[in-house]
XYZ file of C-alpha atoms in Angstrom:
410
model
C 39.220 32.781 45.771
C 40.329 29.175 45.942
C 36.969 28.239 47.150
C 34.975 30.052 44.659
C 37.385 28.161 41.780
C 36.406 24.952 43.581
C 32.564 25.758 43.345
C 33.283 26.771 39.776
C 34.419 23.316 38.928
C 31.560 21.661 40.680
C 29.399 23.996 39.011
C 31.131 22.883 35.574
C 30.560 19.163 36.325
C 26.810 19.993 37.064
C 26.482 21.433 33.432
C 27.775 18.330 31.681
C 26.371 16.169 34.065
C 22.900 17.812 33.978
C 21.325 16.601 37.335
C 17.572 17.007 37.548
C 15.963 19.534 39.444
C 13.584 22.477 39.577
C 13.999 24.685 36.418
C 14.378 28.333 36.801
C 13.523 31.190 34.515
C 16.618 32.053 32.540
C 16.605 34.872 29.938
C 19.557 35.023 27.445
C 20.051 38.053 25.290
C 22.916 38.339 22.365
C 23.412 35.033 20.745
C 20.782 33.726 18.158
C 17.533 31.847 19.501
C 19.001 28.329 18.605
C 21.771 29.060 20.523
C 20.514 30.902 23.373
C 18.196 27.797 24.193
C 21.256 25.637 24.694
C 22.907 28.364 26.604
C 19.649 28.587 28.829
C 19.689 24.640 29.518
C 23.347 24.844 30.711
C 22.636 27.779 32.732
C 19.719 26.129 34.626
C 21.641 23.293 35.158
C 24.118 25.675 36.850
C 21.449 27.420 38.813
C 19.833 24.221 40.413
C 23.392 23.490 41.803
C 24.177 26.899 42.776
C 25.260 27.351 46.442
C 23.470 29.524 48.545
C 25.790 32.472 48.346
C 24.676 36.266 48.258
C 23.701 37.114 44.695
C 26.632 39.198 44.105
C 28.686 36.067 44.544
C 26.415 34.030 42.565
C 26.677 36.394 39.599
C 30.444 36.513 39.622
C 30.508 32.523 39.949
C 27.923 32.322 36.853
C 30.105 35.059 34.955
C 33.096 32.845 35.676
C 31.521 29.625 34.691
C 29.852 31.115 31.520
C 33.002 32.164 30.075
C 34.469 29.008 30.552
C 31.619 26.945 29.106
C 30.605 29.382 26.319
C 33.954 29.773 24.553
C 34.019 32.687 21.861
C 31.348 34.779 24.301
C 32.137 37.045 27.004
C 29.439 38.337 29.708
C 28.335 41.704 29.025
C 25.572 41.885 31.546
C 24.165 39.485 34.240
C 21.701 40.129 36.882
C 20.326 37.412 39.532
C 17.227 38.470 41.126
C 16.637 35.119 42.677
C 17.515 31.546 42.396
C 14.611 31.400 39.901
C 15.205 34.666 38.134
C 18.213 34.906 36.243
C 19.256 37.476 32.922
C 22.455 36.996 31.059
C 23.581 39.097 28.018
C 26.740 37.287 26.192
C 28.282 39.180 23.296
C 31.125 37.337 20.946
C 34.807 38.150 22.178
C 35.426 38.489 18.027
C 33.126 38.921 14.927
C 33.700 36.221 12.528
C 32.704 36.089 8.920
C 31.148 32.860 7.682
C 30.595 31.364 3.914
C 28.566 28.056 3.108
C 29.153 25.465 0.390
C 26.994 22.608 -0.682
C 28.451 19.606 -2.140
C 25.775 17.757 -3.848
C 25.863 13.780 -4.324
C 26.215 11.995 -7.390
C 22.782 11.334 -9.020
C 21.585 10.591 -12.414
C 19.442 13.073 -14.237
C 16.646 14.168 -13.332
C 17.547 13.250 -9.795
C 20.380 15.750 -9.783
C 18.378 18.653 -10.699
C 15.705 17.817 -8.145
C 18.460 17.740 -5.488
C 19.510 21.099 -6.405
C 15.971 22.743 -6.522
C 15.303 21.066 -2.922
C 18.552 22.524 -1.842
C 18.211 25.919 -2.888
C 18.360 28.474 -0.071
C 19.752 26.017 2.177
C 23.128 28.340 2.062
C 21.142 31.404 3.201
C 19.367 29.564 6.063
C 22.616 28.074 7.251
C 24.339 31.489 7.229
C 21.444 33.148 8.729
C 21.951 30.766 11.834
C 25.648 31.692 11.999
C 25.296 35.425 11.759
C 26.986 36.897 14.858
C 28.154 33.650 16.074
C 31.901 33.010 16.781
C 33.495 29.940 15.390
C 34.608 28.806 18.970
C 30.764 28.359 19.721
C 30.810 25.307 17.505
C 33.103 23.538 19.443
C 30.611 23.294 22.606
C 27.367 23.795 20.214
C 28.076 21.537 17.451
C 25.512 19.040 18.091
C 23.254 21.709 18.588
C 24.232 23.356 15.240
C 23.763 19.801 13.538
C 20.398 19.706 14.588
C 19.231 22.945 13.268
C 21.101 21.892 9.970
C 19.012 18.560 10.156
C 15.604 20.556 10.772
C 16.426 22.683 7.705
C 17.117 19.444 5.658
C 14.463 16.967 6.838
C 11.527 18.981 5.072
C 13.535 19.966 1.936
C 15.490 16.738 1.387
C 13.699 13.812 3.534
C 15.899 10.689 3.955
C 19.262 12.634 3.186
C 21.499 12.831 6.058
C 23.614 16.310 6.321
C 27.226 16.276 7.401
C 28.924 19.378 8.469
C 32.560 20.416 8.248
C 34.128 23.722 9.062
C 37.331 25.226 7.752
C 39.260 28.484 7.351
C 39.557 30.036 4.132
C 41.582 33.398 4.216
C 39.976 35.568 6.831
C 36.543 33.638 7.224
C 35.259 30.255 7.996
C 33.303 28.274 5.593
C 30.540 25.619 6.704
C 31.012 22.547 4.183
C 27.554 21.028 3.851
C 27.459 17.348 2.276
C 24.708 14.562 2.024
C 24.644 10.979 2.136
C 21.552 8.773 1.685
C 19.985 7.178 4.857
C 18.557 3.912 5.528
C 15.302 2.940 3.585
C 16.485 3.148 -0.121
C 14.652 2.366 -3.386
C 16.358 -1.106 -3.977
C 14.057 -1.940 -6.878
C 10.882 -0.780 -8.754
C 8.234 -3.458 -9.725
C 6.887 -1.928 -12.739
C 3.881 -2.922 -14.798
C 2.460 -1.697 -18.295
C -1.305 -2.433 -19.017
C -3.255 -1.470 -22.161
C -6.841 -2.308 -23.371
C -6.004 -0.908 -26.711
C -2.649 -1.966 -27.655
C -1.744 -5.842 -27.781
C 0.820 -7.228 -25.628
C 3.864 -7.324 -27.774
C 3.747 -3.329 -27.977
C 3.539 -3.382 -24.291
C 6.728 -5.171 -23.948
C 8.563 -2.424 -25.733
C 6.874 -0.001 -23.396
C 7.810 -1.987 -20.291
C 11.530 -1.783 -21.314
C 11.212 2.130 -21.870
C 9.657 1.959 -18.625
C 12.270 0.313 -16.885
C 14.776 2.657 -18.613
C 13.064 5.557 -17.526
C 12.857 4.534 -13.967
C 16.338 3.262 -13.277
C 17.641 6.730 -12.142
C 15.188 6.308 -8.988
C 16.942 3.240 -7.705
C 19.087 3.832 -4.712
C 17.541 7.218 -3.749
C 16.070 7.625 -0.371
C 12.241 5.993 -0.143
C 11.303 9.561 1.936
C 12.855 11.635 -0.825
C 11.451 9.551 -3.685
C 8.004 9.830 -1.693
C 8.418 13.614 -2.015
C 8.885 13.386 -5.808
C 6.425 10.668 -6.761
C 4.569 13.190 -8.970
C 7.805 14.363 -10.592
C 8.534 10.315 -11.239
C 5.165 10.088 -12.819
C 5.727 13.127 -15.161
C 9.210 11.874 -16.346
C 7.549 8.337 -17.103
C 4.446 9.892 -18.855
C 6.961 11.965 -20.861
C 9.119 9.164 -21.784
C 6.642 6.831 -22.892
C 5.194 9.532 -24.861
C 8.392 9.718 -26.879
C 7.918 7.206 -29.433
C 6.782 6.642 -33.087
C 3.778 4.597 -31.866
C 2.664 7.694 -29.678
C 2.270 9.860 -32.819
C 0.482 7.399 -34.756
C -1.524 5.991 -32.328
C -2.155 9.207 -30.256
C -1.066 7.487 -27.052
C -2.392 8.768 -23.519
C -0.020 7.721 -20.623
C -1.510 7.496 -16.977
C 1.099 6.429 -14.312
C 1.134 5.887 -10.738
C 4.313 5.618 -8.496
C 4.579 4.291 -5.121
C 7.714 4.769 -3.078
C 8.815 2.061 -0.997
C 11.793 -0.304 -0.467
C 10.360 -2.081 -3.367
C 8.595 0.774 -5.074
C 5.479 0.130 -7.404
C 5.076 1.763 -10.825
C 1.875 0.970 -12.630
C 1.344 2.580 -16.115
C -1.853 2.594 -18.163
C -1.295 3.396 -21.942
C -4.211 3.657 -24.327
C -4.507 4.701 -27.987
C -7.103 7.299 -28.438
C -7.158 6.274 -32.227
C -6.850 2.607 -32.571
C -7.652 -0.770 -30.756
C -5.962 -3.773 -31.635
C -6.305 -7.018 -29.379
C -5.418 -10.445 -30.048
C -6.263 -13.245 -27.542
C -6.351 -16.818 -26.892
C -8.976 -18.777 -24.806
C -9.449 -22.106 -23.290
C -12.657 -23.395 -21.868
C -13.332 -25.770 -18.780
C -16.800 -26.915 -17.946
C -18.262 -27.607 -21.585
C -18.035 -29.784 -24.222
C -19.218 -27.335 -26.875
C -16.131 -25.814 -27.156
C -12.186 -26.017 -25.657
C -10.500 -23.325 -27.470
C -10.466 -20.383 -29.593
C -8.454 -17.467 -31.075
C -9.776 -13.928 -31.463
C -8.854 -10.429 -32.879
C -10.287 -6.934 -32.514
C -9.367 -4.128 -34.397
C -11.185 -0.747 -33.929
C -10.805 3.034 -35.432
C -11.392 5.548 -32.746
C -12.630 9.182 -32.650
C -13.550 11.758 -30.046
C -16.377 14.138 -31.522
C -17.024 15.560 -28.003
C -14.723 15.832 -24.987
C -14.509 12.587 -22.994
C -16.890 11.005 -25.468
C -15.183 8.203 -27.605
C -16.646 6.409 -30.356
C -15.322 3.167 -32.058
C -15.924 1.175 -35.271
C -14.675 -2.248 -34.945
C -14.347 -5.514 -36.655
C -14.054 -8.747 -34.594
C -12.958 -12.331 -35.788
C -13.213 -15.511 -33.446
C -12.013 -18.649 -34.665
C -12.703 -22.306 -32.594
C -9.843 -24.216 -32.728
C -11.838 -27.386 -32.283
C -13.725 -27.372 -35.631
C -12.143 -24.274 -37.277
C -15.583 -22.610 -37.251
C -15.135 -18.687 -37.522
C -17.612 -15.858 -36.382
C -17.107 -12.470 -37.750
C -18.766 -9.251 -36.364
C -18.932 -5.596 -37.297
C -19.862 -3.030 -34.376
C -20.056 0.516 -33.324
C -19.610 1.450 -29.540
C -19.670 4.504 -27.469
C -18.128 5.269 -24.165
C -20.319 7.700 -22.065
C -18.148 7.754 -19.229
C -14.617 6.524 -18.329
C -14.489 2.662 -18.497
C -18.066 2.005 -19.850
C -19.046 1.196 -23.325
C -22.183 0.847 -24.894
C -22.697 -0.583 -28.542
C -24.191 -2.804 -31.324
C -22.661 -5.347 -33.608
C -23.546 -7.559 -36.398
C -22.795 -10.906 -36.574
C -22.127 -11.417 -40.600
C -22.664 -15.174 -41.062
C -26.000 -15.654 -38.886
C -27.251 -12.208 -39.849
C -27.880 -11.159 -36.323
C -27.614 -8.093 -34.526
C -26.429 -7.910 -30.854
C -26.284 -5.284 -28.225
C -23.496 -4.940 -25.955
C -22.287 -3.326 -23.011
C -18.654 -3.538 -21.451
C -17.370 -2.405 -18.068
C -13.527 -2.585 -18.413
C -11.175 -3.043 -15.614
C -7.702 -2.349 -15.072
C -4.756 -4.514 -13.651
C -5.719 -6.757 -10.877
C -9.191 -5.807 -11.327
C -12.895 -7.168 -12.192
C -14.424 -6.593 -15.676
C -17.316 -7.547 -17.392
C -19.383 -7.668 -20.611
C -22.703 -8.742 -21.983
C -24.435 -9.334 -25.193
C -28.146 -9.619 -25.862
C -29.229 -10.682 -29.669
C -32.439 -10.045 -31.419
C -33.397 -13.161 -30.879
C -33.181 -12.921 -27.281
C -30.165 -14.912 -26.574
C -27.362 -14.062 -23.981
C -23.764 -14.155 -24.030
C -21.767 -12.636 -21.202
C -18.445 -12.935 -18.740
C -17.373 -11.723 -15.615
C -13.560 -11.890 -15.130
C -10.520 -10.826 -13.382
C -7.404 -9.844 -14.731
C -4.593 -11.146 -12.528
C -1.500 -9.970 -14.925
C -1.162 -7.721 -18.048
C -1.538 -11.154 -20.008
C -3.820 -13.406 -18.239
C -7.500 -13.305 -16.736
C -10.095 -15.692 -15.581
C -13.728 -15.499 -16.739
C -17.310 -16.988 -15.588
C -18.294 -17.296 -19.084
C -22.056 -17.669 -20.157
C -23.482 -18.404 -23.721
C -27.383 -19.351 -24.132
C -26.317 -20.696 -27.496
C -24.410 -23.581 -25.851
C -25.734 -26.731 -24.618
C -23.434 -26.166 -21.405
C -24.416 -22.492 -20.959
C -22.011 -21.757 -18.031
C -18.115 -22.412 -18.501
C -15.150 -21.210 -16.917
C -12.695 -19.625 -19.670
C -9.001 -18.799 -19.235
C -7.957 -15.761 -21.534
C -4.324 -14.956 -22.696
C -3.657 -11.552 -24.422
C -1.232 -11.634 -27.250
């Protein structure tokens, strides 16, 4: 008997040291699958170091070791048909009752509600893992259980690290689950508001409201923010539409949120009713003009779905000599950012036919005018920021037909 206890001690050492060897076929019945996998690995380690005793002695040794290792369980059936063929059935010594409690982290709305929705159903999944499992099993299978909890949480709550505590409450045991944010948090948000139809001083107000709406998302895990990118965009759209201007000007908001440590939020805000642009420009490479101020005001309508039309007036003042140019025009958008139109230059009594290809932020754009006197006026530009763009400017009416123009939007 002393010899058997000495061998049992060596086998216990083999379990915890897990020496490598040829794996045998082990069938574990009784415990749930996640726990049976851990038990199977330990039994394989034991069998790899099992002395060449008779099968009856091997079964007695394995039963002795198993009841030592797998606290809370007892061996109900055990059969060793050979070194590579083992069947073991374990049943709980005592059936324990389980409850689960999830503690939510402190988050600002709407993140708190998103967390609750993502975590819904976790209690039930955890309780299903513990059904029929004695509390003593978590002493030797705590890491395996935590791994299962992490697997459950990883798809629901990426970037959140679960923590498990077990306590006793009356006649049952309670698994207390809490969460902390892991590394890679959203540290800041680079936010931009851009509009082709609203002046910059209105965009400033929009940007303040945008930053306010994004503040709850600073400090949350990047992975979880990525899961909720569309939700963040929906929140931004709703907040920016909730202004007096949105009702008057029929504001449409289109946002894009990209999660990272320095997240990006780009918002395009357009009025479906008005266009108001005020700009200043400075020219280089020409002596015909140096600076100008411009104003564009238009009234939009949508007679058919996705077909926008606009009646507009433009006024341009050259600051060199105070000359002005006034225009009245009509334009139509057959597709997205493409516009076709005609405008009448009032002082010169001249008609211009015009094409616009409107780009967004950090993108190219172009426009071209052709008069009934066969003159061309065009520009190819790149918009660096919400307020500044640079153009290759062509005007066949000038002596220096090609110049560079910097345009600032007010």
